């Protein structure tokens, strides 16, 4: 099973700041990585697929990068509505696996 | 508009059974693989199971293999999860999720649509 390790566990930033979230895979997953945003009480929302492609309707301040084992989700300028937990997910191998999540707090 | 509506959750005793349903609309259901993902209270996401568009291929997480069965009725646009021998650790919100695309048998299992979830509580 491919283990995805997300860091940091919590990120506390002010509006307008840049947020950098990391996801590391236990073995190479090429670019088969997605990022999701989950706001309190809601289902997850797909942000990024195939490591760097924004899903439909996702604001341009969200971007993804990386390949192999190291991936990054960047929020270029944090908005108050970005308060959420962010998860990465790999589809390279069965079983599909998710990272443990990074909670983004707004100061 | 794509919609996924789960139902069937509730309180069940350890060792009991429950069947979840997910009614799909707004897309050609039979052309897409589908999946179940769960989230224990206050915890992260865990993939549970997936099924191909024609139902011929199924996949399971080790944690549920042999206890859960995924199926679908394409005539009713409905996905199911039969859960047997339930344990306390199966307590979670269960989401059905649609993959981004399913083209000529190649499935991108990044999930672009999710239901609102149904809560399963396993407790005596």
mmCIF file of N, CA and C in Angstrom, chain B:
data_model
loop_
_atom_site.group_PDB
_atom_site.id
_atom_site.type_symbol
_atom_site.label_atom_id
_atom_site.label_comp_id
_atom_site.label_asym_id
_atom_site.label_seq_id
_atom_site.Cartn_x
_atom_site.Cartn_y
_atom_site.Cartn_z
ATOM 1 N N UNK B 1 -27.002 18.590 -14.263
ATOM 2 C CA UNK B 1 -26.174 18.706 -13.051
ATOM 3 C C UNK B 1 -26.017 17.327 -12.414
ATOM 4 N N UNK B 2 -24.768 16.968 -12.144
ATOM 5 C CA UNK B 2 -24.495 15.689 -11.497
ATOM 6 C C UNK B 2 -24.965 15.733 -10.046
ATOM 7 N N UNK B 3 -25.703 14.721 -9.650
ATOM 8 C CA UNK B 3 -26.122 14.594 -8.255
ATOM 9 C C UNK B 3 -25.912 13.157 -7.793
ATOM 10 N N UNK B 4 -25.425 13.020 -6.572
ATOM 11 C CA UNK B 4 -25.255 11.720 -5.929
ATOM 12 C C UNK B 4 -25.923 11.813 -4.567
ATOM 13 N N UNK B 5 -26.851 10.915 -4.300
ATOM 14 C CA UNK B 5 -27.624 10.987 -3.061
ATOM 15 C C UNK B 5 -27.564 9.640 -2.343
ATOM 16 N N UNK B 6 -26.813 9.621 -1.241
ATOM 17 C CA UNK B 6 -26.686 8.397 -0.461
ATOM 18 C C UNK B 6 -27.850 8.250 0.517
ATOM 19 N N UNK B 7 -28.137 7.004 0.853
ATOM 20 C CA UNK B 7 -29.154 6.700 1.860
ATOM 21 C C UNK B 7 -28.840 5.339 2.469
ATOM 22 N N UNK B 8 -29.537 5.029 3.561
ATOM 23 C CA UNK B 8 -29.396 3.710 4.160
ATOM 24 C C UNK B 8 -28.563 3.659 5.426
ATOM 25 N N UNK B 9 -27.955 4.770 5.801
ATOM 26 C CA UNK B 9 -27.157 4.774 7.018
ATOM 27 C C UNK B 9 -28.028 4.691 8.254
ATOM 28 N N UNK B 10 -27.394 4.482 9.400
ATOM 29 C CA UNK B 10 -28.131 4.406 10.656
ATOM 30 C C UNK B 10 -27.314 3.724 11.719
ATOM 31 N N UNK B 11 -27.991 3.409 12.817
ATOM 32 C CA UNK B 11 -27.354 2.751 13.956
ATOM 33 C C UNK B 11 -27.538 1.235 13.832
ATOM 34 N N UNK B 12 -26.442 0.503 13.967
ATOM 35 C CA UNK B 12 -26.492 -0.952 13.871
ATOM 36 C C UNK B 12 -25.575 -1.534 14.939
ATOM 37 N N UNK B 13 -25.931 -2.690 15.442
ATOM 38 C CA UNK B 13 -25.104 -3.342 16.460
ATOM 39 C C UNK B 13 -23.892 -4.026 15.832
ATOM 40 N N UNK B 14 -22.819 -4.169 16.602
ATOM 41 C CA UNK B 14 -21.661 -4.923 16.093
ATOM 42 C C UNK B 14 -22.081 -6.306 15.632
ATOM 43 N N UNK B 15 -21.546 -6.695 14.457
ATOM 44 C CA UNK B 15 -21.912 -7.965 13.864
ATOM 45 C C UNK B 15 -23.098 -7.878 12.931
ATOM 46 N N UNK B 16 -23.771 -6.730 12.917
ATOM 47 C CA UNK B 16 -24.947 -6.558 12.094
ATOM 48 C C UNK B 16 -24.626 -6.192 10.652
ATOM 49 N N UNK B 17 -25.695 -5.961 9.890
ATOM 50 C CA UNK B 17 -25.567 -5.648 8.463
ATOM 51 C C UNK B 17 -26.341 -4.388 8.120
ATOM 52 N N UNK B 18 -25.920 -3.794 7.023
ATOM 53 C CA UNK B 18 -26.587 -2.585 6.530
ATOM 54 C C UNK B 18 -26.305 -2.503 5.037
ATOM 55 N N UNK B 19 -27.257 -1.975 4.282
ATOM 56 C CA UNK B 19 -27.018 -1.744 2.853
ATOM 57 C C UNK B 19 -27.186 -0.275 2.547
ATOM 58 N N UNK B 20 -26.143 0.308 1.993
ATOM 59 C CA UNK B 20 -26.177 1.700 1.576
ATOM 60 C C UNK B 20 -26.534 1.776 0.100
ATOM 61 N N UNK B 21 -27.217 2.854 -0.270
ATOM 62 C CA UNK B 21 -27.549 3.113 -1.664
ATOM 63 C C UNK B 21 -27.058 4.502 -2.049
ATOM 64 N N UNK B 22 -26.779 4.674 -3.322
ATOM 65 C CA UNK B 22 -26.387 5.977 -3.858
ATOM 66 C C UNK B 22 -27.111 6.155 -5.182
ATOM 67 N N UNK B 23 -28.074 7.067 -5.204
ATOM 68 C CA UNK B 23 -28.831 7.343 -6.425
ATOM 69 C C UNK B 23 -28.120 8.428 -7.215
ATOM 70 N N UNK B 24 -27.823 8.120 -8.467
ATOM 71 C CA UNK B 24 -27.057 9.032 -9.319
ATOM 72 C C UNK B 24 -27.940 9.633 -10.400
ATOM 73 N N UNK B 25 -27.634 10.884 -10.756
ATOM 74 C CA UNK B 25 -28.342 11.536 -11.853
ATOM 75 C C UNK B 25 -27.442 12.591 -12.469
ATOM 76 N N UNK B 26 -27.798 13.005 -13.697
ATOM 77 C CA UNK B 26 -27.062 14.073 -14.352
ATOM 78 C C UNK B 26 -25.891 13.626 -15.196
ATOM 79 N N UNK B 27 -25.659 12.319 -15.285
ATOM 80 C CA UNK B 27 -24.605 11.790 -16.145
ATOM 81 C C UNK B 27 -24.984 10.362 -16.534
ATOM 82 N N UNK B 28 -24.283 9.817 -17.509
ATOM 83 C CA UNK B 28 -24.561 8.462 -17.971
ATOM 84 C C UNK B 28 -23.938 7.478 -16.986
ATOM 85 N N UNK B 29 -24.730 7.072 -16.015
ATOM 86 C CA UNK B 29 -24.245 6.283 -14.881
ATOM 87 C C UNK B 29 -23.514 5.028 -15.333
ATOM 88 N N UNK B 30 -24.070 4.323 -16.295
ATOM 89 C CA UNK B 30 -23.497 3.038 -16.708
ATOM 90 C C UNK B 30 -22.128 3.182 -17.375
ATOM 91 N N UNK B 31 -21.756 4.397 -17.742
ATOM 92 C CA UNK B 31 -20.479 4.629 -18.417
ATOM 93 C C UNK B 31 -19.342 4.931 -17.452
ATOM 94 N N UNK B 32 -19.647 4.992 -16.178
ATOM 95 C CA UNK B 32 -18.637 5.376 -15.193
ATOM 96 C C UNK B 32 -18.477 4.321 -14.113
ATOM 97 N N UNK B 33 -17.220 4.023 -13.791
ATOM 98 C CA UNK B 33 -16.946 3.339 -12.544
ATOM 99 C C UNK B 33 -17.419 4.232 -11.400
ATOM 100 N N UNK B 34 -17.634 3.631 -10.240
ATOM 101 C CA UNK B 34 -18.050 4.394 -9.067
ATOM 102 C C UNK B 34 -17.303 3.873 -7.848
ATOM 103 N N UNK B 35 -17.335 4.657 -6.787
ATOM 104 C CA UNK B 35 -16.564 4.287 -5.613
ATOM 105 C C UNK B 35 -17.264 4.720 -4.333
ATOM 106 N N UNK B 36 -16.884 4.075 -3.232
ATOM 107 C CA UNK B 36 -17.289 4.480 -1.890
ATOM 108 C C UNK B 36 -16.033 4.911 -1.126
ATOM 109 N N UNK B 37 -16.166 6.018 -0.414
ATOM 110 C CA UNK B 37 -15.105 6.545 0.443
ATOM 111 C C UNK B 37 -15.745 6.851 1.795
ATOM 112 N N UNK B 38 -15.044 6.560 2.880
ATOM 113 C CA UNK B 38 -15.631 6.831 4.198
ATOM 114 C C UNK B 38 -14.733 7.742 5.026
ATOM 115 N N UNK B 39 -15.342 8.304 6.054
ATOM 116 C CA UNK B 39 -14.627 9.218 6.945
ATOM 117 C C UNK B 39 -15.138 9.020 8.362
ATOM 118 N N UNK B 40 -14.304 8.443 9.204
ATOM 119 C CA UNK B 40 -14.664 8.276 10.609
ATOM 120 C C UNK B 40 -14.769 9.650 11.269
ATOM 121 N N UNK B 41 -15.561 9.767 12.332
ATOM 122 C CA UNK B 41 -15.761 11.077 12.977
ATOM 123 C C UNK B 41 -14.442 11.728 13.373
ATOM 124 N N UNK B 42 -14.212 12.935 12.878
ATOM 125 C CA UNK B 42 -13.006 13.678 13.207
ATOM 126 C C UNK B 42 -11.729 13.167 12.560
ATOM 127 N N UNK B 43 -11.854 12.222 11.640
ATOM 128 C CA UNK B 43 -10.684 11.605 11.017
ATOM 129 C C UNK B 43 -10.601 11.943 9.528
ATOM 130 N N UNK B 44 -9.611 11.358 8.864
ATOM 131 C CA UNK B 44 -9.398 11.601 7.450
ATOM 132 C C UNK B 44 -10.227 10.705 6.553
ATOM 133 N N UNK B 45 -9.953 10.798 5.267
ATOM 134 C CA UNK B 45 -10.689 10.037 4.268
ATOM 135 C C UNK B 45 -10.056 8.668 4.060
ATOM 136 N N UNK B 46 -10.903 7.665 3.853
ATOM 137 C CA UNK B 46 -10.430 6.300 3.583
ATOM 138 C C UNK B 46 -11.217 5.736 2.417
ATOM 139 N N UNK B 47 -10.530 5.364 1.353
ATOM 140 C CA UNK B 47 -11.205 4.696 0.240
ATOM 141 C C UNK B 47 -11.655 3.305 0.673
ATOM 142 N N UNK B 48 -12.862 2.921 0.259
ATOM 143 C CA UNK B 48 -13.454 1.655 0.692
ATOM 144 C C UNK B 48 -13.552 0.643 -0.454
ATOM 145 N N UNK B 49 -14.131 1.078 -1.585
ATOM 146 C CA UNK B 49 -14.410 0.105 -2.640
ATOM 147 C C UNK B 49 -14.684 0.826 -3.946
ATOM 148 N N UNK B 50 -14.518 0.119 -5.052
ATOM 149 C CA UNK B 50 -14.819 0.668 -6.368
ATOM 150 C C UNK B 50 -15.396 -0.433 -7.246
ATOM 151 N N UNK B 51 -16.138 -0.027 -8.271
ATOM 152 C CA UNK B 51 -16.747 -0.967 -9.204
ATOM 153 C C UNK B 51 -16.721 -0.371 -10.598
ATOM 154 N N UNK B 52 -16.463 -1.189 -11.588
ATOM 155 C CA UNK B 52 -16.438 -0.721 -12.967
ATOM 156 C C UNK B 52 -17.849 -0.390 -13.452
ATOM 157 N N UNK B 53 -17.907 0.258 -14.602
ATOM 158 C CA UNK B 53 -19.188 0.715 -15.132
ATOM 159 C C UNK B 53 -20.181 -0.405 -15.394
ATOM 160 N N UNK B 54 -19.682 -1.543 -15.854
ATOM 161 C CA UNK B 54 -20.573 -2.670 -16.133
ATOM 162 C C UNK B 54 -20.689 -3.628 -14.948
ATOM 163 N N UNK B 55 -20.016 -3.298 -13.861
ATOM 164 C CA UNK B 55 -20.083 -4.126 -12.657
ATOM 165 C C UNK B 55 -19.192 -5.344 -12.673
ATOM 166 N N UNK B 56 -18.446 -5.519 -13.746
ATOM 167 C CA UNK B 56 -17.649 -6.730 -13.890
ATOM 168 C C UNK B 56 -16.380 -6.777 -13.062
ATOM 169 N N UNK B 57 -15.905 -5.620 -12.639
ATOM 170 C CA UNK B 57 -14.680 -5.550 -11.825
ATOM 171 C C UNK B 57 -14.959 -4.798 -10.539
ATOM 172 N N UNK B 58 -14.477 -5.362 -9.439
ATOM 173 C CA UNK B 58 -14.657 -4.725 -8.138
ATOM 174 C C UNK B 58 -13.331 -4.696 -7.396
ATOM 175 N N UNK B 59 -13.190 -3.716 -6.518
ATOM 176 C CA UNK B 59 -11.967 -3.514 -5.760
ATOM 177 C C UNK B 59 -12.344 -3.133 -4.331
ATOM 178 N N UNK B 60 -11.521 -3.600 -3.382
ATOM 179 C CA UNK B 60 -11.833 -3.353 -1.980
ATOM 180 C C UNK B 60 -10.577 -3.002 -1.194
ATOM 181 N N UNK B 61 -10.755 -2.173 -0.187
ATOM 182 C CA UNK B 61 -9.707 -1.967 0.801
ATOM 183 C C UNK B 61 -9.581 -3.236 1.644
ATOM 184 N N UNK B 62 -8.372 -3.520 2.101
ATOM 185 C CA UNK B 62 -8.160 -4.712 2.923
ATOM 186 C C UNK B 62 -9.041 -4.698 4.172
ATOM 187 N N UNK B 63 -9.316 -3.503 4.690
ATOM 188 C CA UNK B 63 -10.073 -3.374 5.944
ATOM 189 C C UNK B 63 -11.523 -3.853 5.813
ATOM 190 N N UNK B 64 -12.020 -3.961 4.584
ATOM 191 C CA UNK B 64 -13.426 -4.358 4.401
ATOM 192 C C UNK B 64 -13.577 -5.601 3.532
ATOM 193 N N UNK B 65 -12.480 -6.088 2.978
ATOM 194 C CA UNK B 65 -12.534 -7.242 2.068
ATOM 195 C C UNK B 65 -13.127 -8.445 2.790
ATOM 196 N N UNK B 66 -14.072 -9.089 2.134
ATOM 197 C CA UNK B 66 -14.728 -10.256 2.715
ATOM 198 C C UNK B 66 -15.939 -9.914 3.569
ATOM 199 N N UNK B 67 -16.118 -8.637 3.893
ATOM 200 C CA UNK B 67 -17.270 -8.220 4.711
ATOM 201 C C UNK B 67 -18.213 -7.317 3.929
ATOM 202 N N UNK B 68 -17.657 -6.489 3.044
ATOM 203 C CA UNK B 68 -18.455 -5.542 2.258
ATOM 204 C C UNK B 68 -18.529 -6.018 0.815
ATOM 205 N N UNK B 69 -19.656 -5.715 0.163
ATOM 206 C CA UNK B 69 -19.829 -6.035 -1.252
ATOM 207 C C UNK B 69 -20.395 -4.822 -1.977
ATOM 208 N N UNK B 70 -19.684 -4.388 -2.990
ATOM 209 C CA UNK B 70 -20.148 -3.270 -3.818
ATOM 210 C C UNK B 70 -20.894 -3.836 -5.027
ATOM 211 N N UNK B 71 -21.950 -3.182 -5.429
ATOM 212 C CA UNK B 71 -22.708 -3.603 -6.612
ATOM 213 C C UNK B 71 -23.409 -2.377 -7.198
ATOM 214 N N UNK B 72 -24.013 -2.585 -8.336
ATOM 215 C CA UNK B 72 -24.714 -1.484 -8.989
ATOM 216 C C UNK B 72 -25.864 -2.030 -9.815
ATOM 217 N N UNK B 73 -26.891 -1.192 -9.997
ATOM 218 C CA UNK B 73 -28.013 -1.504 -10.882
ATOM 219 C C UNK B 73 -28.085 -0.362 -11.886
ATOM 220 N N UNK B 74 -27.553 -0.583 -13.066
ATOM 221 C CA UNK B 74 -27.494 0.493 -14.052
ATOM 222 C C UNK B 74 -28.885 0.865 -14.574
ATOM 223 N N UNK B 75 -29.842 -0.037 -14.465
ATOM 224 C CA UNK B 75 -31.205 0.294 -14.898
ATOM 225 C C UNK B 75 -31.864 1.277 -13.927
ATOM 226 N N UNK B 76 -31.352 1.312 -12.702
ATOM 227 C CA UNK B 76 -31.900 2.219 -11.688
ATOM 228 C C UNK B 76 -30.932 3.350 -11.353
ATOM 229 N N UNK B 77 -29.800 3.407 -12.055
ATOM 230 C CA UNK B 77 -28.784 4.439 -11.776
ATOM 231 C C UNK B 77 -28.419 4.485 -10.286
ATOM 232 N N UNK B 78 -28.218 3.323 -9.721
ATOM 233 C CA UNK B 78 -27.988 3.237 -8.284
ATOM 234 C C UNK B 78 -26.783 2.353 -7.964
ATOM 235 N N UNK B 79 -25.978 2.840 -7.042
ATOM 236 C CA UNK B 79 -24.806 2.142 -6.512
ATOM 237 C C UNK B 79 -25.147 1.642 -5.115
ATOM 238 N N UNK B 80 -24.616 0.472 -4.763
ATOM 239 C CA UNK B 80 -24.905 -0.106 -3.454
ATOM 240 C C UNK B 80 -23.617 -0.480 -2.722
ATOM 241 N N UNK B 81 -23.728 -0.556 -1.401
ATOM 242 C CA UNK B 81 -22.667 -1.130 -0.583
ATOM 243 C C UNK B 81 -23.336 -1.979 0.487
ATOM 244 N N UNK B 82 -23.198 -3.293 0.352
ATOM 245 C CA UNK B 82 -23.705 -4.209 1.356
ATOM 246 C C UNK B 82 -22.616 -4.413 2.407
ATOM 247 N N UNK B 83 -22.933 -4.091 3.648
ATOM 248 C CA UNK B 83 -21.942 -4.156 4.723
ATOM 249 C C UNK B 83 -22.389 -5.206 5.743
ATOM 250 N N UNK B 84 -21.600 -6.249 5.880
ATOM 251 C CA UNK B 84 -21.883 -7.317 6.836
ATOM 252 C C UNK B 84 -20.812 -7.355 7.918
ATOM 253 N N UNK B 85 -21.099 -8.074 8.977
ATOM 254 C CA UNK B 85 -20.139 -8.245 10.091
ATOM 255 C C UNK B 85 -19.553 -6.912 10.516
ATOM 256 N N UNK B 86 -20.420 -5.954 10.723
ATOM 257 C CA UNK B 86 -19.957 -4.596 11.023
ATOM 258 C C UNK B 86 -19.257 -4.516 12.368
ATOM 259 N N UNK B 87 -18.255 -3.654 12.405
ATOM 260 C CA UNK B 87 -17.434 -3.444 13.606
ATOM 261 C C UNK B 87 -17.517 -1.985 14.023
ATOM 262 N N UNK B 88 -17.131 -1.707 15.247
ATOM 263 C CA UNK B 88 -17.142 -0.323 15.728
ATOM 264 C C UNK B 88 -16.281 0.574 14.840
ATOM 265 N N UNK B 89 -15.192 0.034 14.334
ATOM 266 C CA UNK B 89 -14.288 0.837 13.501
ATOM 267 C C UNK B 89 -14.851 1.126 12.108
ATOM 268 N N UNK B 90 -15.998 0.577 11.777
ATOM 269 C CA UNK B 90 -16.672 0.921 10.521
ATOM 270 C C UNK B 90 -17.552 2.165 10.668
ATOM 271 N N UNK B 91 -17.664 2.675 11.887
ATOM 272 C CA UNK B 91 -18.436 3.891 12.110
ATOM 273 C C UNK B 91 -17.829 5.047 11.321
ATOM 274 N N UNK B 92 -18.624 5.651 10.463
ATOM 275 C CA UNK B 92 -18.110 6.696 9.579
ATOM 276 C C UNK B 92 -19.249 7.287 8.760
ATOM 277 N N UNK B 93 -18.960 8.417 8.152
ATOM 278 C CA UNK B 93 -19.798 8.919 7.067
ATOM 279 C C UNK B 93 -19.319 8.243 5.784
ATOM 280 N N UNK B 94 -20.245 7.667 5.046
ATOM 281 C CA UNK B 94 -19.916 6.984 3.798
ATOM 282 C C UNK B 94 -20.368 7.852 2.627
ATOM 283 N N UNK B 95 -19.409 8.149 1.773
ATOM 284 C CA UNK B 95 -19.666 8.948 0.575
ATOM 285 C C UNK B 95 -19.597 8.054 -0.667
ATOM 286 N N UNK B 96 -20.489 8.286 -1.614
ATOM 287 C CA UNK B 96 -20.250 7.726 -2.938
ATOM 288 C C UNK B 96 -19.601 8.827 -3.770
ATOM 289 N N UNK B 97 -18.762 8.418 -4.693
ATOM 290 C CA UNK B 97 -17.973 9.378 -5.453
ATOM 291 C C UNK B 97 -17.821 8.921 -6.903
ATOM 292 N N UNK B 98 -17.856 9.886 -7.797
ATOM 293 C CA UNK B 98 -17.754 9.611 -9.231
ATOM 294 C C UNK B 98 -16.333 9.962 -9.711
ATOM 295 N N UNK B 99 -15.692 9.094 -10.477
ATOM 296 C CA UNK B 99 -14.365 9.417 -10.972
ATOM 297 C C UNK B 99 -14.412 10.480 -12.058
ATOM 298 N N UNK B 100 -13.283 11.126 -12.258
ATOM 299 C CA UNK B 100 -13.205 12.254 -13.184
ATOM 300 C C UNK B 100 -13.558 11.847 -14.601
ATOM 301 N N UNK B 101 -13.028 10.728 -15.050
ATOM 302 C CA UNK B 101 -13.433 10.204 -16.349
ATOM 303 C C UNK B 101 -13.225 8.706 -16.422
ATOM 304 N N UNK B 102 -13.933 8.125 -17.364
ATOM 305 C CA UNK B 102 -13.895 6.679 -17.589
ATOM 306 C C UNK B 102 -13.996 6.503 -19.097
ATOM 307 N N UNK B 103 -12.852 6.329 -19.735
ATOM 308 C CA UNK B 103 -12.783 6.322 -21.194
ATOM 309 C C UNK B 103 -12.224 4.995 -21.682
ATOM 310 N N UNK B 104 -13.036 4.276 -22.424
ATOM 311 C CA UNK B 104 -12.613 3.002 -23.012
ATOM 312 C C UNK B 104 -11.959 2.097 -21.981
ATOM 313 N N UNK B 105 -12.550 2.082 -20.782
ATOM 314 C CA UNK B 105 -12.055 1.206 -19.744
ATOM 315 C C UNK B 105 -10.935 1.791 -18.919
ATOM 316 N N UNK B 106 -10.398 2.948 -19.302
ATOM 317 C CA UNK B 106 -9.371 3.595 -18.481
ATOM 318 C C UNK B 106 -10.065 4.592 -17.564
ATOM 319 N N UNK B 107 -9.889 4.393 -16.290
ATOM 320 C CA UNK B 107 -10.591 5.215 -15.303
ATOM 321 C C UNK B 107 -9.608 6.121 -14.567
ATOM 322 N N UNK B 108 -9.932 7.394 -14.531
ATOM 323 C CA UNK B 108 -9.182 8.320 -13.684
ATOM 324 C C UNK B 108 -9.915 8.399 -12.350
ATOM 325 N N UNK B 109 -9.381 7.718 -11.345
ATOM 326 C CA UNK B 109 -10.023 7.667 -10.037
ATOM 327 C C UNK B 109 -9.676 8.877 -9.171
ATOM 328 N N UNK B 110 -9.688 10.055 -9.788
ATOM 329 C CA UNK B 110 -9.748 11.291 -9.001
ATOM 330 C C UNK B 110 -11.232 11.644 -9.006
ATOM 331 N N UNK B 111 -11.789 11.993 -7.856
ATOM 332 C CA UNK B 111 -13.247 12.066 -7.721
ATOM 333 C C UNK B 111 -13.746 13.494 -7.842
ATOM 334 N N UNK B 112 -14.489 13.749 -8.939
ATOM 335 C CA UNK B 112 -14.942 15.123 -9.172
ATOM 336 C C UNK B 112 -16.327 15.413 -8.607
ATOM 337 N N UNK B 113 -17.089 14.380 -8.270
ATOM 338 C CA UNK B 113 -18.384 14.589 -7.629
ATOM 339 C C UNK B 113 -18.531 13.625 -6.463
ATOM 340 N N UNK B 114 -19.057 14.180 -5.363
ATOM 341 C CA UNK B 114 -19.282 13.414 -4.151
ATOM 342 C C UNK B 114 -20.721 13.632 -3.693
ATOM 343 N N UNK B 115 -21.293 12.625 -3.065
ATOM 344 C CA UNK B 115 -22.573 12.814 -2.415
ATOM 345 C C UNK B 115 -22.396 13.569 -1.114
ATOM 346 N N UNK B 116 -23.502 13.762 -0.402
ATOM 347 C CA UNK B 116 -23.446 14.481 0.883
ATOM 348 C C UNK B 116 -23.063 13.556 2.036
ATOM 349 N N UNK B 117 -23.103 12.258 1.767
ATOM 350 C CA UNK B 117 -22.701 11.275 2.770
ATOM 351 C C UNK B 117 -23.857 10.763 3.609
ATOM 352 N N UNK B 118 -23.698 9.541 4.109
ATOM 353 C CA UNK B 118 -24.669 8.951 5.023
ATOM 354 C C UNK B 118 -23.907 8.352 6.193
ATOM 355 N N UNK B 119 -24.374 8.618 7.410
ATOM 356 C CA UNK B 119 -23.663 8.216 8.619
ATOM 357 C C UNK B 119 -24.045 6.807 9.036
ATOM 358 N N UNK B 120 -23.037 5.983 9.223
ATOM 359 C CA UNK B 120 -23.209 4.642 9.758
ATOM 360 C C UNK B 120 -22.574 4.601 11.144
ATOM 361 N N UNK B 121 -23.340 4.209 12.126
ATOM 362 C CA UNK B 121 -22.843 4.108 13.494
ATOM 363 C C UNK B 121 -22.982 2.664 13.957
ATOM 364 N N UNK B 122 -21.865 2.061 14.316
ATOM 365 C CA UNK B 122 -21.867 0.678 14.791
ATOM 366 C C UNK B 122 -21.612 0.704 16.297
ATOM 367 N N UNK B 123 -22.642 0.388 17.052
ATOM 368 C CA UNK B 123 -22.535 0.466 18.510
ATOM 369 C C UNK B 123 -23.626 -0.372 19.152
ATOM 370 N N UNK B 124 -23.302 -0.892 20.309
ATOM 371 C CA UNK B 124 -24.303 -1.649 21.059
ATOM 372 C C UNK B 124 -25.039 -0.742 22.049
#
